[in-house]
PDB file of N, CA and C in Angstrom:
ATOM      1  N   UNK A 157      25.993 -14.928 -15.331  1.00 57.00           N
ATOM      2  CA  UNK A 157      26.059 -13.535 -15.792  1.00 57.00           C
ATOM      3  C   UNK A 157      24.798 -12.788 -15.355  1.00 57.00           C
ATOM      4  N   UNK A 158      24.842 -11.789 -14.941  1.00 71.00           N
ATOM      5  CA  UNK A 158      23.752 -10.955 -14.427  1.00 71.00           C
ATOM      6  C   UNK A 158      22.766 -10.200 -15.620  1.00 71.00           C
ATOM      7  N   UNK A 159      22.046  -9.938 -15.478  1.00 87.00           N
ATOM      8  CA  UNK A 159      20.804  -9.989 -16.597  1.00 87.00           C
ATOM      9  C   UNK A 159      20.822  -8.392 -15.971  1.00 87.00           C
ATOM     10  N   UNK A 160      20.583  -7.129 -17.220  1.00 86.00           N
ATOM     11  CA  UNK A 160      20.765  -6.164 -16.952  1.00 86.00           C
ATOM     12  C   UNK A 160      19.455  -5.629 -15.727  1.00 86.00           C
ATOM     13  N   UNK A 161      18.256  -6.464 -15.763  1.00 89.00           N
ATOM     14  CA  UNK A 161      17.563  -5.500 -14.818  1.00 89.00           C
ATOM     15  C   UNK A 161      17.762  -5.558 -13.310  1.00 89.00           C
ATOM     16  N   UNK A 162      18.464  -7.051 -12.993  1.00 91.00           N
ATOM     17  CA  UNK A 162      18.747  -7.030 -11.741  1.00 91.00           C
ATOM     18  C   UNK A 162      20.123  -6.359 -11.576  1.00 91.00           C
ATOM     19  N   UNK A 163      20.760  -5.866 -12.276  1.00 85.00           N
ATOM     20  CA  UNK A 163      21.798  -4.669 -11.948  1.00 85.00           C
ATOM     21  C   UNK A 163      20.880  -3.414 -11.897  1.00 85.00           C
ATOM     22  N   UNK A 164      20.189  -3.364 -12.422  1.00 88.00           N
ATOM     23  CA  UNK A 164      19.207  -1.750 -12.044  1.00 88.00           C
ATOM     24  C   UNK A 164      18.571  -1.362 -10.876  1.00 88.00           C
ATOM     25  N   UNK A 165      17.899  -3.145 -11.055  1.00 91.00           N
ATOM     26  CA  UNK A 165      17.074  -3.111  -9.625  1.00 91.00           C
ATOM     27  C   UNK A 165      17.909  -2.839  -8.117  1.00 91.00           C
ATOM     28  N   UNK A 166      19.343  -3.790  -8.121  1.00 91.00           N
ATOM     29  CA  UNK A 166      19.892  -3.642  -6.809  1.00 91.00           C
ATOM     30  C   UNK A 166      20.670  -2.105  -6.742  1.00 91.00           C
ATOM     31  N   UNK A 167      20.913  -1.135  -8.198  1.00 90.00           N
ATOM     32  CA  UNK A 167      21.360   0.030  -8.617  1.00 90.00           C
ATOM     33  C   UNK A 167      20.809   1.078  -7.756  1.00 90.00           C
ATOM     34  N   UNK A 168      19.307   1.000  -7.995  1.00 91.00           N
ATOM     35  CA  UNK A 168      18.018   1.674  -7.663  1.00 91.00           C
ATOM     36  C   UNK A 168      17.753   1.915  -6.034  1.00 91.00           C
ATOM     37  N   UNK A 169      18.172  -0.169  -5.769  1.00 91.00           N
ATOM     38  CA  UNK A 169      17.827   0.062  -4.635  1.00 91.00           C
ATOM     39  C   UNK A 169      18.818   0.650  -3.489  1.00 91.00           C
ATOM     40  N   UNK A 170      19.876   0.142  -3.824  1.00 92.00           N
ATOM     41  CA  UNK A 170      21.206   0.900  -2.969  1.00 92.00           C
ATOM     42  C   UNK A 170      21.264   2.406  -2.650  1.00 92.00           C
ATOM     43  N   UNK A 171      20.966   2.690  -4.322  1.00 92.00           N
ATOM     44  CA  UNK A 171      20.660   4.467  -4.317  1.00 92.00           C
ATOM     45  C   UNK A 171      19.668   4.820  -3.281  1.00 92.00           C
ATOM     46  N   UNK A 172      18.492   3.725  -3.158  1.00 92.00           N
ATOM     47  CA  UNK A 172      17.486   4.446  -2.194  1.00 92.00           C
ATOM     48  C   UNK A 172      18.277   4.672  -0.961  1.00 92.00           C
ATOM     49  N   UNK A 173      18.560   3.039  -0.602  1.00 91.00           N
ATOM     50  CA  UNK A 173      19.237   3.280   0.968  1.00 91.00           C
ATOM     51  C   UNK A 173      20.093   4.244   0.964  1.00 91.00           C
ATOM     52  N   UNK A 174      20.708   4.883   0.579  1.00 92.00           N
ATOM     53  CA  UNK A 174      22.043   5.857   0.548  1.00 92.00           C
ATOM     54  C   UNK A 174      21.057   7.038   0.709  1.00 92.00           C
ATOM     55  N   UNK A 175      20.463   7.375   0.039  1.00 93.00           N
ATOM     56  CA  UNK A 175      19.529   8.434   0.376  1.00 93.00           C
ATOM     57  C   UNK A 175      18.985   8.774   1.425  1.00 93.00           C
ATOM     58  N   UNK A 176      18.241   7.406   1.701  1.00 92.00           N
ATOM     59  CA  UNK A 176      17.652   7.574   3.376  1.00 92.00           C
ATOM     60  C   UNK A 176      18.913   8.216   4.297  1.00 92.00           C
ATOM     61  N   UNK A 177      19.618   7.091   4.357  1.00 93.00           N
ATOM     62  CA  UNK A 177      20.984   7.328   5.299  1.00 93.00           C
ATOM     63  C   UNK A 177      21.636   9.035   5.016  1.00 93.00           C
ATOM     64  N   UNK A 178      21.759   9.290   3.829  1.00 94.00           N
ATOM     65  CA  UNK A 178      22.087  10.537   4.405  1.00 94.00           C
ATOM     66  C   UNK A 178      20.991  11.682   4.602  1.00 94.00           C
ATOM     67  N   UNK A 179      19.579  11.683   4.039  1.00 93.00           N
ATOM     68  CA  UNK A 179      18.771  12.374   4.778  1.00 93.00           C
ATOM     69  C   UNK A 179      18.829  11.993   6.160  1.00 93.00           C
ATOM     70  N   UNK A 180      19.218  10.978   6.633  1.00 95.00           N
ATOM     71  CA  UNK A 180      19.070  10.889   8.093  1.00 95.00           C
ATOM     72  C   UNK A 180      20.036  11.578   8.813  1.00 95.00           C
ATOM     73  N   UNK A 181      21.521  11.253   8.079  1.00 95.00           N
ATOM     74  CA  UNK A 181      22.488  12.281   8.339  1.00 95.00           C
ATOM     75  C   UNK A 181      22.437  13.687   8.570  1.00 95.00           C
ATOM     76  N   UNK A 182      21.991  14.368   7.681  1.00 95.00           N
ATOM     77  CA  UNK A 182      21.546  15.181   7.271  1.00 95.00           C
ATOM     78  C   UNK A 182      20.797  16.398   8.338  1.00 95.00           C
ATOM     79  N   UNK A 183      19.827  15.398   8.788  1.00 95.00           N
ATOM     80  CA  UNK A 183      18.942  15.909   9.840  1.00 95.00           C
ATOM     81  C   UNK A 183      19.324  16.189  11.495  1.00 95.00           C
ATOM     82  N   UNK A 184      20.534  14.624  11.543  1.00 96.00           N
ATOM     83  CA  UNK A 184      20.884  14.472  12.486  1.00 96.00           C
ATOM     84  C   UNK A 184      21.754  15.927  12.637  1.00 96.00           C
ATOM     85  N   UNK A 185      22.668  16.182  11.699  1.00 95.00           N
ATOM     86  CA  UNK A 185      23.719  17.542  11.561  1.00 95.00           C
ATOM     87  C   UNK A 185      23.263  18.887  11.698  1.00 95.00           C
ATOM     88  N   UNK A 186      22.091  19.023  11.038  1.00 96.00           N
ATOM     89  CA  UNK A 186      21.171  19.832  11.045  1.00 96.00           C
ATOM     90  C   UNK A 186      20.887  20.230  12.892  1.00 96.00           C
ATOM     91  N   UNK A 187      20.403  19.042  13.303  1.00 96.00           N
ATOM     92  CA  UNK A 187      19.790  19.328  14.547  1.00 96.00           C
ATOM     93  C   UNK A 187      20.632  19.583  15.796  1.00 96.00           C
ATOM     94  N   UNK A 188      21.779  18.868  15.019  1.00 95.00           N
ATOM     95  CA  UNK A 188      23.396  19.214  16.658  1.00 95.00           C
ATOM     96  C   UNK A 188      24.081  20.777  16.428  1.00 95.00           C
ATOM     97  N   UNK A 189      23.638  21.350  14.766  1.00 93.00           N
ATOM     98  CA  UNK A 189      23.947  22.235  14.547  1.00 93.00           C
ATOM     99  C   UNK A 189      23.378  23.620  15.204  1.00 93.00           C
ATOM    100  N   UNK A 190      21.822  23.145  15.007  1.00 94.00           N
ATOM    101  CA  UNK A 190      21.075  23.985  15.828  1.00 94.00           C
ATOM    102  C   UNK A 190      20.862  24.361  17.317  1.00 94.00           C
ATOM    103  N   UNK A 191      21.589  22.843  17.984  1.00 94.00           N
ATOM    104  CA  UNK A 191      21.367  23.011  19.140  1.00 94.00           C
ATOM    105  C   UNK A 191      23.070  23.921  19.894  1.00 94.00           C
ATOM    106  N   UNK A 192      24.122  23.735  19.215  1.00 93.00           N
ATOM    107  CA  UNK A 192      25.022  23.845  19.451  1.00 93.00           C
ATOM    108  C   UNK A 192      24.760  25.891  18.930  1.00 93.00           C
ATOM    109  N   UNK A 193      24.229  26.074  18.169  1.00 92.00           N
ATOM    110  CA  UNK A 193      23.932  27.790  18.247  1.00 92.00           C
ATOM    111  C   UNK A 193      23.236  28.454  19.505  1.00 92.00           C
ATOM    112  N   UNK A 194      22.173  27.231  19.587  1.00 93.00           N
ATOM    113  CA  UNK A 194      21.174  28.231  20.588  1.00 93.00           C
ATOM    114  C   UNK A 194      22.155  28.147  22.054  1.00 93.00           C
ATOM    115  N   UNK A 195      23.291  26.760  22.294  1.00 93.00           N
ATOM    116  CA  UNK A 195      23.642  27.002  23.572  1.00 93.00           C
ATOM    117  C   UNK A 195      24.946  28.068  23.230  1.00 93.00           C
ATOM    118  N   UNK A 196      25.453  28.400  22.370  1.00 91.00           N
ATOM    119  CA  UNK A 196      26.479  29.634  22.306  1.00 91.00           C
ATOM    120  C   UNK A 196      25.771  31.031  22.560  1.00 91.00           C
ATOM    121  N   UNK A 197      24.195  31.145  21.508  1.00 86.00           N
ATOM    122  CA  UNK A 197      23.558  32.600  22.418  1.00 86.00           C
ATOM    123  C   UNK A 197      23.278  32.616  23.439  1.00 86.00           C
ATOM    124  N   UNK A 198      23.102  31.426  23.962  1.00 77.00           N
ATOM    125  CA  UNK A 198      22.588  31.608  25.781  1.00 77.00           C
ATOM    126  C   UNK A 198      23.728  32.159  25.951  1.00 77.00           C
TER     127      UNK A 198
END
């Protein structure tokens, strides 16, 4: 049976990775977004 802090701990940590990953997302969208404007005003 799992002992409640190592459900928090792997809780915590998953949440981190998910975070990273979509700030990374995030940025990545961000940046195809931006580039995909500036080549429509050209």
């Amino acid at each position: 049976m799992y002992s409640l802090r190592s459900i928090a701990k792997t809780a915590s940590s998953t949440t981190r990775l998910n975070t990273l990953n979509f700030a990374r997302m995030s940025s990545t969208l961000t940046t195809v977004c931006i580039g995909f404007l500036k080549a429509r005003s050209d």
